[in-house]
PDB file of C-alpha atoms in Angstrom:
ATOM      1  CA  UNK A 291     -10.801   1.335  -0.948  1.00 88.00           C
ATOM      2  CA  UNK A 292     -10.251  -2.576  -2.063  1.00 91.00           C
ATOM      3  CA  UNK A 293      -7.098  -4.487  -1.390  1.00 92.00           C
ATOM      4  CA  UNK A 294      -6.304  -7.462  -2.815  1.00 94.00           C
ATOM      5  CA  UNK A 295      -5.001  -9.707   0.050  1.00 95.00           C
ATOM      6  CA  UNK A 296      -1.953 -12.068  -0.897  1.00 94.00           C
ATOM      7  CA  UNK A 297       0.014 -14.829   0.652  1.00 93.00           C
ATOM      8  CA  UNK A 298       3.685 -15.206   1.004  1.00 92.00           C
ATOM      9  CA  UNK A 299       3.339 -17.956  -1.849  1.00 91.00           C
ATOM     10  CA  UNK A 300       1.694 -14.689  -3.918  1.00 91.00           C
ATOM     11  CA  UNK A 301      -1.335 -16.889  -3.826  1.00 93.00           C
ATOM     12  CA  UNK A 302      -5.159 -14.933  -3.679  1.00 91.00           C
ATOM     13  CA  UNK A 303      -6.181 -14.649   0.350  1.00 89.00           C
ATOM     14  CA  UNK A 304      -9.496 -12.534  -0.511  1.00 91.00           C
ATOM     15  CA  UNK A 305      -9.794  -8.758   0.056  1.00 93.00           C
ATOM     16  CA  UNK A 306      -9.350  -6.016   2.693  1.00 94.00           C
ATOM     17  CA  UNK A 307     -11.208  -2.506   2.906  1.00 94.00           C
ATOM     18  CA  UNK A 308      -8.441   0.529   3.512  1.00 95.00           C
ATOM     19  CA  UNK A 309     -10.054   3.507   5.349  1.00 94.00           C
ATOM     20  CA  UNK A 310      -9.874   6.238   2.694  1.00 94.00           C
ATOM     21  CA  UNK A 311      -9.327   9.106   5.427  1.00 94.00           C
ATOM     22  CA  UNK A 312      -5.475   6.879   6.073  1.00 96.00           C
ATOM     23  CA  UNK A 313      -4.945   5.712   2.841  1.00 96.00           C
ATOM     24  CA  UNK A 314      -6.810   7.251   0.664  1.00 94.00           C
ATOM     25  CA  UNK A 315      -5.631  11.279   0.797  1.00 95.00           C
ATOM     26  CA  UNK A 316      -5.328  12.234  -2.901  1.00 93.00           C
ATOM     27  CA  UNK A 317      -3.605  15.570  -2.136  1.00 95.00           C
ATOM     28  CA  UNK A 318      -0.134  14.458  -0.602  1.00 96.00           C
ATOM     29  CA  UNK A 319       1.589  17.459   1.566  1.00 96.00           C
ATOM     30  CA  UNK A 320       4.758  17.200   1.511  1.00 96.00           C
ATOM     31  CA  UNK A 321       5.547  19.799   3.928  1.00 97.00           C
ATOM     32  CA  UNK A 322       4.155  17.703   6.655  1.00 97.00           C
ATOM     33  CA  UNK A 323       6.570  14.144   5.838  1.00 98.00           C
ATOM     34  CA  UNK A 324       9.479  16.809   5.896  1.00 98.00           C
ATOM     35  CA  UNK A 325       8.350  18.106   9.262  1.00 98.00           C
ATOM     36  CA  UNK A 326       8.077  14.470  10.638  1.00 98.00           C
ATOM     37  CA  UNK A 327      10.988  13.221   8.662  1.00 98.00           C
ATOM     38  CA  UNK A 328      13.139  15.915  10.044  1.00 98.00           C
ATOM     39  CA  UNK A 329      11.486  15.325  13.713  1.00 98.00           C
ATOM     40  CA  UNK A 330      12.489  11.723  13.418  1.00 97.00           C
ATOM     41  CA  UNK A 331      16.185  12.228  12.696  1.00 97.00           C
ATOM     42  CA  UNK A 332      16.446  14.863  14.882  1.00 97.00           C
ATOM     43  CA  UNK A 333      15.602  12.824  17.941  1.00 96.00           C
ATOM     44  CA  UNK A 334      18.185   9.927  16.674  1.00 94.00           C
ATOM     45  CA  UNK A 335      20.986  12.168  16.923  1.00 94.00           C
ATOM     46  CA  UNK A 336      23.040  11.716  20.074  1.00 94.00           C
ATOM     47  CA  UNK A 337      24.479  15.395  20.269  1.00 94.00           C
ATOM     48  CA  UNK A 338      27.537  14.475  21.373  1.00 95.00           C
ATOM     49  CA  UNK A 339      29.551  16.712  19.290  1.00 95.00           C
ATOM     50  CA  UNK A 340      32.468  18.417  21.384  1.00 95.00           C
ATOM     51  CA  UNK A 341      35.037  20.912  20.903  1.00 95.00           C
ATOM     52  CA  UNK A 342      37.244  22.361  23.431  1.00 94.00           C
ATOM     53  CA  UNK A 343      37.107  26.182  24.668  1.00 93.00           C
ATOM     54  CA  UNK A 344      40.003  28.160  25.354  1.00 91.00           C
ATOM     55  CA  UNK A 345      38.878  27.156  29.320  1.00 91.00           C
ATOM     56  CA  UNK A 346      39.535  23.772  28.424  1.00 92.00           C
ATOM     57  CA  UNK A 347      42.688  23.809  26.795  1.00 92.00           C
ATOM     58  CA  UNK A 348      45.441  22.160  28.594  1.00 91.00           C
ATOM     59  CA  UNK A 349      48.043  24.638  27.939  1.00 88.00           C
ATOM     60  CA  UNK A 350      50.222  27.152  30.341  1.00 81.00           C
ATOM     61  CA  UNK A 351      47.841  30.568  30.958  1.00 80.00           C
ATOM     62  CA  UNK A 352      50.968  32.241  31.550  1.00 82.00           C
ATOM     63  CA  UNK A 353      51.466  35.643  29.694  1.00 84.00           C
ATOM     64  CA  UNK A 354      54.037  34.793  26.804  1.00 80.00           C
ATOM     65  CA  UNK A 355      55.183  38.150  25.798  1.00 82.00           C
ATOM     66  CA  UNK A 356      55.897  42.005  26.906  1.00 83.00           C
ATOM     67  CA  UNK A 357      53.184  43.950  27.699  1.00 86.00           C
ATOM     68  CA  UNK A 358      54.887  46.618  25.412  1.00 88.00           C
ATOM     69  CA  UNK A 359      57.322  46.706  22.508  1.00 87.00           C
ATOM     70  CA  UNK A 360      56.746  43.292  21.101  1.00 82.00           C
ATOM     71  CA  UNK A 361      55.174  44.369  17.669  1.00 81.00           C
ATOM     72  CA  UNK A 362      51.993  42.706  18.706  1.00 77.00           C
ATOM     73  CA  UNK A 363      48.837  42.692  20.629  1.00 82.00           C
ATOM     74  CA  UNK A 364      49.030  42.216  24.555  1.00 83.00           C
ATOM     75  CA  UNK A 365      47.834  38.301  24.603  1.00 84.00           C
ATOM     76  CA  UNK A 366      47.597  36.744  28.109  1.00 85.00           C
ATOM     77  CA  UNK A 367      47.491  33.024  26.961  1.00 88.00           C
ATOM     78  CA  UNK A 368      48.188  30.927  24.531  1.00 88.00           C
ATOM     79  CA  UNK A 369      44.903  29.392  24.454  1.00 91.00           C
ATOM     80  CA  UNK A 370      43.503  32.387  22.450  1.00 90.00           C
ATOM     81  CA  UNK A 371      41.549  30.784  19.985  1.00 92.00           C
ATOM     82  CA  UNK A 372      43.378  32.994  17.369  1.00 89.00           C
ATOM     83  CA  UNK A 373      46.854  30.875  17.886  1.00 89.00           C
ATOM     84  CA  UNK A 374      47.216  27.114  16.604  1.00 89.00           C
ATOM     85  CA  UNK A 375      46.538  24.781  19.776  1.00 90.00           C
ATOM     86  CA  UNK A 376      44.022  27.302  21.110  1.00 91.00           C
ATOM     87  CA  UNK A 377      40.580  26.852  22.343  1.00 93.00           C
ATOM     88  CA  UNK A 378      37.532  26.536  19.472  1.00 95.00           C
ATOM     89  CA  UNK A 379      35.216  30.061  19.442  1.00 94.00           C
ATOM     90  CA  UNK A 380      31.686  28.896  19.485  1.00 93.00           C
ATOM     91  CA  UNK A 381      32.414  25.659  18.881  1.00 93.00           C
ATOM     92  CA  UNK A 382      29.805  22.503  18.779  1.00 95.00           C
ATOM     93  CA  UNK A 383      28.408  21.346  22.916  1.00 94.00           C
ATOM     94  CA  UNK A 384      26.802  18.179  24.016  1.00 96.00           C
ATOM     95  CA  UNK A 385      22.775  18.939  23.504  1.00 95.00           C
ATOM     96  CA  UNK A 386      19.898  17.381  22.262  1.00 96.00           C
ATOM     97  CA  UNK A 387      18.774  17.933  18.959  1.00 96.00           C
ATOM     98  CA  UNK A 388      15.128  16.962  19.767  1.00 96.00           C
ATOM     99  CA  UNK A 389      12.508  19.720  19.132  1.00 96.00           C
ATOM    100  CA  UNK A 390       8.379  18.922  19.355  1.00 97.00           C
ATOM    101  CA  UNK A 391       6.236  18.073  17.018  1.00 97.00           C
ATOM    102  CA  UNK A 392       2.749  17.949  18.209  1.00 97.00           C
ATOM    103  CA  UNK A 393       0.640  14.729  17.799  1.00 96.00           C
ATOM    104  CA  UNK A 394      -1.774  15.443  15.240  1.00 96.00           C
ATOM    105  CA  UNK A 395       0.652  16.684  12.734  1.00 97.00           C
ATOM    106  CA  UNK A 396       2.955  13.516  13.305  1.00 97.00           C
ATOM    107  CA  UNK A 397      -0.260  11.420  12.969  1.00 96.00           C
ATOM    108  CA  UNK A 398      -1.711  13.468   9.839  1.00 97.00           C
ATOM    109  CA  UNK A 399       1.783  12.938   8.419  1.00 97.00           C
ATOM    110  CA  UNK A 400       1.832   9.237   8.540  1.00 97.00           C
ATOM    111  CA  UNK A 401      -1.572   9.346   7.128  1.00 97.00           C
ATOM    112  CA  UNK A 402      -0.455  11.170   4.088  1.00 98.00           C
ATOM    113  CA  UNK A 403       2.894   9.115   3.851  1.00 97.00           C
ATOM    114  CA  UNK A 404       0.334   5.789   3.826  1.00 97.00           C
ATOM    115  CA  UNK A 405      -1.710   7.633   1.448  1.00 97.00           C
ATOM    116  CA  UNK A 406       1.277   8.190  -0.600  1.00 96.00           C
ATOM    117  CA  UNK A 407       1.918   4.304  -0.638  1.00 96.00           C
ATOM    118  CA  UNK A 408      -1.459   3.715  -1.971  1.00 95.00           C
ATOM    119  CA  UNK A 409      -1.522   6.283  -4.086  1.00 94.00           C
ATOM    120  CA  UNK A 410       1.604   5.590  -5.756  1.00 94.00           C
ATOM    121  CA  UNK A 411       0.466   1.212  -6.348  1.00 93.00           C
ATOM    122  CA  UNK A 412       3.562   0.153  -3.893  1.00 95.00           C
ATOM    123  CA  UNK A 413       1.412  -0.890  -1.066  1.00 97.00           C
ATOM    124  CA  UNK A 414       0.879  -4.660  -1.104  1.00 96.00           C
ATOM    125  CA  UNK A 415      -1.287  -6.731   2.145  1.00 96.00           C
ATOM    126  CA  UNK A 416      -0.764 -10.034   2.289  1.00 96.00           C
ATOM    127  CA  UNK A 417      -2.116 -12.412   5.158  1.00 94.00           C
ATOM    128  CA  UNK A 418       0.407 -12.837   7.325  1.00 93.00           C
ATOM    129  CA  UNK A 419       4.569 -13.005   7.625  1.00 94.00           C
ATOM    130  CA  UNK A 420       5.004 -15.934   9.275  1.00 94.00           C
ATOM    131  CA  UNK A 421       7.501 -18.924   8.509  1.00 94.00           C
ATOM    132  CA  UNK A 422       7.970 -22.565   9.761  1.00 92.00           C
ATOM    133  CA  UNK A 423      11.682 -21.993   9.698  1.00 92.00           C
ATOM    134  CA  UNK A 424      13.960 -19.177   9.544  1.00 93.00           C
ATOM    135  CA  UNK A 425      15.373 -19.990   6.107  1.00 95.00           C
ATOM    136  CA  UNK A 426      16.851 -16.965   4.197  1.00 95.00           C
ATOM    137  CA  UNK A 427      16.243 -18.543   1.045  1.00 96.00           C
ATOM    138  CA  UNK A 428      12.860 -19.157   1.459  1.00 95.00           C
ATOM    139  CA  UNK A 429      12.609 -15.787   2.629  1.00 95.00           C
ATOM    140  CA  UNK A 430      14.095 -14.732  -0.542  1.00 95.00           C
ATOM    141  CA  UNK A 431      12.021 -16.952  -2.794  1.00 95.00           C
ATOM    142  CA  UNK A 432       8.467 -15.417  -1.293  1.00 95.00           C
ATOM    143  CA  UNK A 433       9.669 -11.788  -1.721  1.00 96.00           C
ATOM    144  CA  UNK A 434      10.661 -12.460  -4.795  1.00 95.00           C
ATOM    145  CA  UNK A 435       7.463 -13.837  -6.440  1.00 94.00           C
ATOM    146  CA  UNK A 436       5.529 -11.568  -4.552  1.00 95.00           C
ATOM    147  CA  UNK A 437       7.486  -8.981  -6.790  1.00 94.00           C
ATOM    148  CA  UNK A 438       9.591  -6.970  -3.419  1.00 95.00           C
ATOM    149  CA  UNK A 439      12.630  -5.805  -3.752  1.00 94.00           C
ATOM    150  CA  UNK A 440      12.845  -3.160  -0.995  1.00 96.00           C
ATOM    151  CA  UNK A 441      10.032  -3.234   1.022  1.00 97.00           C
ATOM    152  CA  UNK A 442       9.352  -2.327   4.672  1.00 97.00           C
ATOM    153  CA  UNK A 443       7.154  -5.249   5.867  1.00 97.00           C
ATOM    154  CA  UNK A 444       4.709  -4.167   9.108  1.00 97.00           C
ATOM    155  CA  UNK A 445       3.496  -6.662  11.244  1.00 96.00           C
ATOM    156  CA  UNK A 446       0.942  -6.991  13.991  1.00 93.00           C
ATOM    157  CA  UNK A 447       1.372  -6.270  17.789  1.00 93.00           C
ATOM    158  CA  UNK A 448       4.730  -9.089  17.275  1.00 94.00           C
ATOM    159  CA  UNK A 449       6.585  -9.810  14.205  1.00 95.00           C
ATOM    160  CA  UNK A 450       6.914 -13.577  13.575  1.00 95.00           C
ATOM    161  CA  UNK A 451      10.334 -15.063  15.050  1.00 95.00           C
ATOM    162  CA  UNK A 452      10.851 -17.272  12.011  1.00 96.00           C
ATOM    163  CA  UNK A 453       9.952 -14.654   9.729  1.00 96.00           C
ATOM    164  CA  UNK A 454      12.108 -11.738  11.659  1.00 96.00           C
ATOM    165  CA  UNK A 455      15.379 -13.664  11.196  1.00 96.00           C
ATOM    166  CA  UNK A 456      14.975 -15.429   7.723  1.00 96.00           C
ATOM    167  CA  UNK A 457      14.686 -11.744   6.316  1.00 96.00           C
ATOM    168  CA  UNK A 458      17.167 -10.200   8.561  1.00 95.00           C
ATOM    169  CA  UNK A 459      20.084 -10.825   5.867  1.00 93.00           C
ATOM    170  CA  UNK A 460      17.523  -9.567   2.547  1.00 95.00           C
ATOM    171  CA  UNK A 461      19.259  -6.614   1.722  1.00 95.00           C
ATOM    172  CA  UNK A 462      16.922  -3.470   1.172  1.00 95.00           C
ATOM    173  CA  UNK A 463      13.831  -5.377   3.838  1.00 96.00           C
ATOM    174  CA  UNK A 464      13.219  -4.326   7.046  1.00 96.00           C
ATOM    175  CA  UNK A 465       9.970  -5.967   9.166  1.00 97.00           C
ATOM    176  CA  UNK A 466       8.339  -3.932  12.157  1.00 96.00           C
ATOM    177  CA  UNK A 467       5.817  -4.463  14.480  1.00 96.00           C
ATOM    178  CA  UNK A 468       2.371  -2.497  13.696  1.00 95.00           C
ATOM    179  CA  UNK A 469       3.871   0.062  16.900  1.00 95.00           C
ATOM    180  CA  UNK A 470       7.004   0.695  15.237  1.00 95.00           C
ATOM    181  CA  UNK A 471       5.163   2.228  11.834  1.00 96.00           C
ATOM    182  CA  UNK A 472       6.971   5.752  11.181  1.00 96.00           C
ATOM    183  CA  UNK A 473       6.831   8.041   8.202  1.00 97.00           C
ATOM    184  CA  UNK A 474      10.306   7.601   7.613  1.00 98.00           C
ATOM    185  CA  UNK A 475      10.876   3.805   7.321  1.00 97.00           C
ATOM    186  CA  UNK A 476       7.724   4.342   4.786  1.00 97.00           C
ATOM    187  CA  UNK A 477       9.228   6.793   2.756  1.00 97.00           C
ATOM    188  CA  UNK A 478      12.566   5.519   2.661  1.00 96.00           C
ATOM    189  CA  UNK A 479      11.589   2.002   1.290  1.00 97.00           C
ATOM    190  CA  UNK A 480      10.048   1.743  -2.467  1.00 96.00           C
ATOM    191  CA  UNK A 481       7.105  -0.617  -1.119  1.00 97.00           C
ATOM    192  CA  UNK A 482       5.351  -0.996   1.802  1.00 97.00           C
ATOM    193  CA  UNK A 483       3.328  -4.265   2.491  1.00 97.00           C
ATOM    194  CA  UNK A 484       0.996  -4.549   5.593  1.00 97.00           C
ATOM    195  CA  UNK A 485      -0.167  -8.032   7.087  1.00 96.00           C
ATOM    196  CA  UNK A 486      -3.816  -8.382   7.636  1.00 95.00           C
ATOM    197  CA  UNK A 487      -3.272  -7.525  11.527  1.00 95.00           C
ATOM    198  CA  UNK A 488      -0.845  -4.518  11.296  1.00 96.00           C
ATOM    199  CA  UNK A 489      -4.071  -3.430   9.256  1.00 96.00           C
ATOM    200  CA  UNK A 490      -6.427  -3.303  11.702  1.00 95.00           C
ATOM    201  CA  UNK A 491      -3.954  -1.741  14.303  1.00 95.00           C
ATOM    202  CA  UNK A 492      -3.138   0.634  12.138  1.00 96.00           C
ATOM    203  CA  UNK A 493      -7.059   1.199  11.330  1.00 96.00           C
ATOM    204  CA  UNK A 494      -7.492   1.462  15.285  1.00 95.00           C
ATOM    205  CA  UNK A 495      -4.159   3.705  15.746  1.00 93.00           C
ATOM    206  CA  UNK A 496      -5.099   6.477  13.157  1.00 93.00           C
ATOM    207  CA  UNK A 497      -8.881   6.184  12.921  1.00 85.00           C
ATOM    208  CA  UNK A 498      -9.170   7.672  16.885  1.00 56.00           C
ATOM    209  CA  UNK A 499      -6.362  10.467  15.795  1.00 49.00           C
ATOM    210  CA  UNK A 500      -3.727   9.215  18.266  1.00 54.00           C
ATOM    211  CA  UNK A 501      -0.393  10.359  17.558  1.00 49.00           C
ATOM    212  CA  UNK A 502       2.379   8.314  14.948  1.00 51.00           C
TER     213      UNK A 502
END
């Protein structure tokens, strides 16, 4: 498919040919962006969720009570965790919340969340994101005519210094290098506008089937 090519002064920079097979899926799963959505968060969490066991408690292990005669059961601790103070049954342990996903379903997945993009008119290309000076405003002025609003801006192998930190404080933007490209960041923005390089990585990234 055709792409009309802008500038950051939403000016006319030509076209660009889209591989159908990444951007052009018609039939969007959406099982697969849940199972790579879900992969992605799991393997942010840090799983350091704690509670104490009855093991842990510091409290005296010392038998408070008869063993018979005190209208009760025959409790050897107070760190039961049936009594206030005690230890947590089952409670939440440091672990990782990572699980696998394997390659080609994270890669078909980005595929269809591209496709999605496309599909949906909120992918944009312009030529490239790059600045003279790192001036929010400007920043501002070029998303603005260019008709973004909250957009997730891909780069090539670098994103552009000037570029990186005049957008930084644009609420609802976020720019990443071609590399950093993940189904989430896609789905979780309302546009998604590609630079003539991020392109072609992407074109090399997905068209060999490696993984997202």
């Amino acid at each position: 498919m055709k792409v009309e090519v802008k500038t950051l002064a939403a000016k006319a920079a030509g076209d660009v040919e889209l591989d159908d097979a990444i951007f052009g899926i018609a039939d969007i799963r959406a099982d697969l962006l849940q199972r790579a959505v879900r992969w992605q968060l799991a393997r942010r969490q840090q799983g350091t969720h704690k509670a104490k066991e009855r093991g842990e408690i510091n409290i005296t292990k010392k038998k408070y009570g008869r063993q018979k005669g005190g209208g009760g059961a025959r409790h050897g601790a107070r760190s039961a965790p049936i009594f206030v103070g005690g230890g947590k049954a089952h409670g939440p342990r440091v672990r990782s919340h990572a699980h696998e996903l394997p390659k080609k379903v994270r890669a078909l997945a980005l595929k269809h969340a591209l496709s999605s993009k496309a599909g949906s008119k909120s992918l944009f290309v312009i030529e490239d994101a790059a600045m003279k000076d790192a001036k929010t405003k400007a920043a501002r002025d070029a998303l603005a005519k260019l008709g973004l609003t909250n957009a997730l801006i891909i780069d090539g192998d670098a994103v552009d210094a000037n570029f990186s930190l005049a957008t930084r404080n644009v609420p609802h933007v976020d720019v990443l290098p071609a590399q950093g490209l993940n189904v989430y960041d896609v789905l979780k923005h309302d546009q998604l506008v590609l630079t003539k390089a991020a392109v072609e990585k992407i074109h090399a990234r997905l068209g060999a089937g490696e993984a997202a």
